[in-house]
CSV table of C-alpha atoms in Angstrom, one decimal:
chain,number,residue,atom,x,y,z
M,1,MET,CA,74.0,116.0,124.8
M,2,ARG,CA,72.4,113.6,123.5
M,3,PRO,CA,68.8,113.2,120.9
M,4,TYR,CA,66.1,112.8,122.6
M,5,GLU,CA,62.3,113.2,121.4
M,6,MET,CA,59.2,113.2,123.9
M,7,MET,CA,55.4,113.3,123.3
M,8,VAL,CA,53.0,115.0,125.6
M,9,ILE,CA,49.3,115.1,126.2
M,10,LEU,CA,47.9,118.4,126.7
M,11,GLU,CA,44.1,118.4,128.4
M,12,PRO,CA,42.0,119.4,125.3
M,13,GLU,CA,40.4,122.7,127.4
M,14,VAL,CA,43.5,124.8,127.1
M,15,GLU,CA,42.7,127.8,125.2
M,16,ASP,CA,46.2,128.4,124.0
M,17,HIS,CA,48.1,125.3,123.0
M,18,LYS,CA,50.1,127.0,120.9
M,19,ALA,CA,51.1,129.5,123.7
M,20,LEU,CA,51.7,126.4,126.4
M,21,VAL,CA,54.1,124.3,123.4
M,22,GLU,CA,55.9,127.6,123.8
M,23,GLU,CA,56.2,127.4,127.5
M,24,LEU,CA,57.1,123.2,126.8
M,25,GLN,CA,60.1,124.1,124.8
M,26,GLU,CA,60.8,126.9,126.9
M,27,VAL,CA,61.5,125.0,129.7
M,28,VAL,CA,63.8,122.4,127.9
M,29,ARG,CA,65.9,125.6,127.0
M,30,ASN,CA,66.2,126.9,130.1
M,31,LEU,CA,67.4,122.9,131.0
M,32,GLY,CA,70.2,123.7,129.0
M,33,GLY,CA,68.5,122.2,125.8
M,34,GLU,CA,68.4,122.8,122.3
M,35,ILE,CA,64.7,122.2,119.8
M,36,GLY,CA,64.4,120.9,116.7
M,37,LYS,CA,61.8,120.0,115.5
M,38,VAL,CA,58.6,120.4,117.2
M,39,ASP,CA,55.2,118.6,115.6
M,40,VAL,CA,51.7,119.8,116.9
M,41,TRP,CA,49.1,117.2,116.2
M,42,GLY,CA,46.4,118.6,117.5
M,43,LYS,CA,43.1,117.5,119.1
M,44,ARG,CA,42.6,113.6,119.2
M,45,THR,CA,40.4,110.8,120.6
M,46,LEU,CA,42.5,108.6,123.1
M,47,ALA,CA,42.7,104.9,123.1
M,48,TYR,CA,41.0,104.8,126.6
M,49,PRO,CA,40.5,107.6,128.7
M,50,ILE,CA,43.0,109.7,130.8
M,51,LYS,CA,41.8,111.5,134.1
M,52,LYS,CA,38.2,111.4,132.8
M,53,LYS,CA,38.8,112.7,129.5
M,54,THR,CA,38.5,111.0,125.9
M,55,GLU,CA,40.2,113.6,124.0
M,56,GLY,CA,43.6,115.1,124.1
M,57,PHE,CA,45.8,117.9,122.4
M,58,TYR,CA,49.3,116.1,121.1
M,59,ALA,CA,52.3,118.2,120.7
M,60,VAL,CA,55.8,115.8,119.6
M,61,PHE,CA,59.0,117.2,120.7
M,62,GLN,CA,62.8,116.7,119.0
M,63,PHE,CA,65.4,118.0,120.9
M,64,LYS,CA,69.2,117.5,122.5
M,65,LEU,CA,69.3,117.9,126.3
M,66,ASP,CA,72.6,116.7,128.9
M,67,PRO,CA,71.0,113.1,129.9
M,68,SER,CA,71.6,114.7,133.7
M,69,GLN,CA,69.0,116.7,132.8
M,70,VAL,CA,66.6,114.2,131.6
M,71,ALA,CA,64.9,113.3,135.0
M,72,GLU,CA,63.9,117.1,135.6
M,73,LEU,CA,62.5,117.4,132.9
M,74,ASP,CA,60.2,114.3,133.7
M,75,ARG,CA,59.7,115.5,137.2
M,76,LEU,CA,58.6,119.3,135.2
M,77,MET,CA,56.0,117.7,133.0
M,78,LYS,CA,54.5,115.7,135.7
M,79,LEU,CA,54.4,119.4,138.1
M,80,ARG,CA,52.2,120.7,134.9
M,81,SER,CA,48.6,120.1,135.5
M,82,GLN,CA,48.2,121.0,131.8
M,83,VAL,CA,49.6,117.9,131.0
M,84,MET,CA,48.2,114.8,131.0
M,85,ARG,CA,50.3,112.5,129.8
M,86,HIS,CA,54.2,113.0,128.4
M,87,MET,CA,56.9,110.4,127.4
M,88,VAL,CA,60.7,111.2,126.6
M,89,VAL,CA,62.9,108.7,124.9
M,90,LEU,CA,66.2,108.5,123.8
M,91,ASN,CA,66.5,109.5,119.6
M,92,GLU,CA,68.3,107.4,118.3
M,93,ASN,CA,67.7,108.3,114.7
């Protein structure tokens, strides 16, 4: 397993962001990953509109995952309508 970091921007209208963050952690766990630190930044103004929205709810996850599962994680994030944007990067620290 290798260390990764994923930032997600969630729809600002979602009622329970905490529950959605838990669901996203469960997605990583179901792929065999281990969640490390989760940093919730909260609602912030976007630099440019995404899906005609000017605000988003930010969360950053640090986790370990098998490299072969990263593409599946990316696919699962794209399928979630509440996730406006996400990015997974290898965390070399």
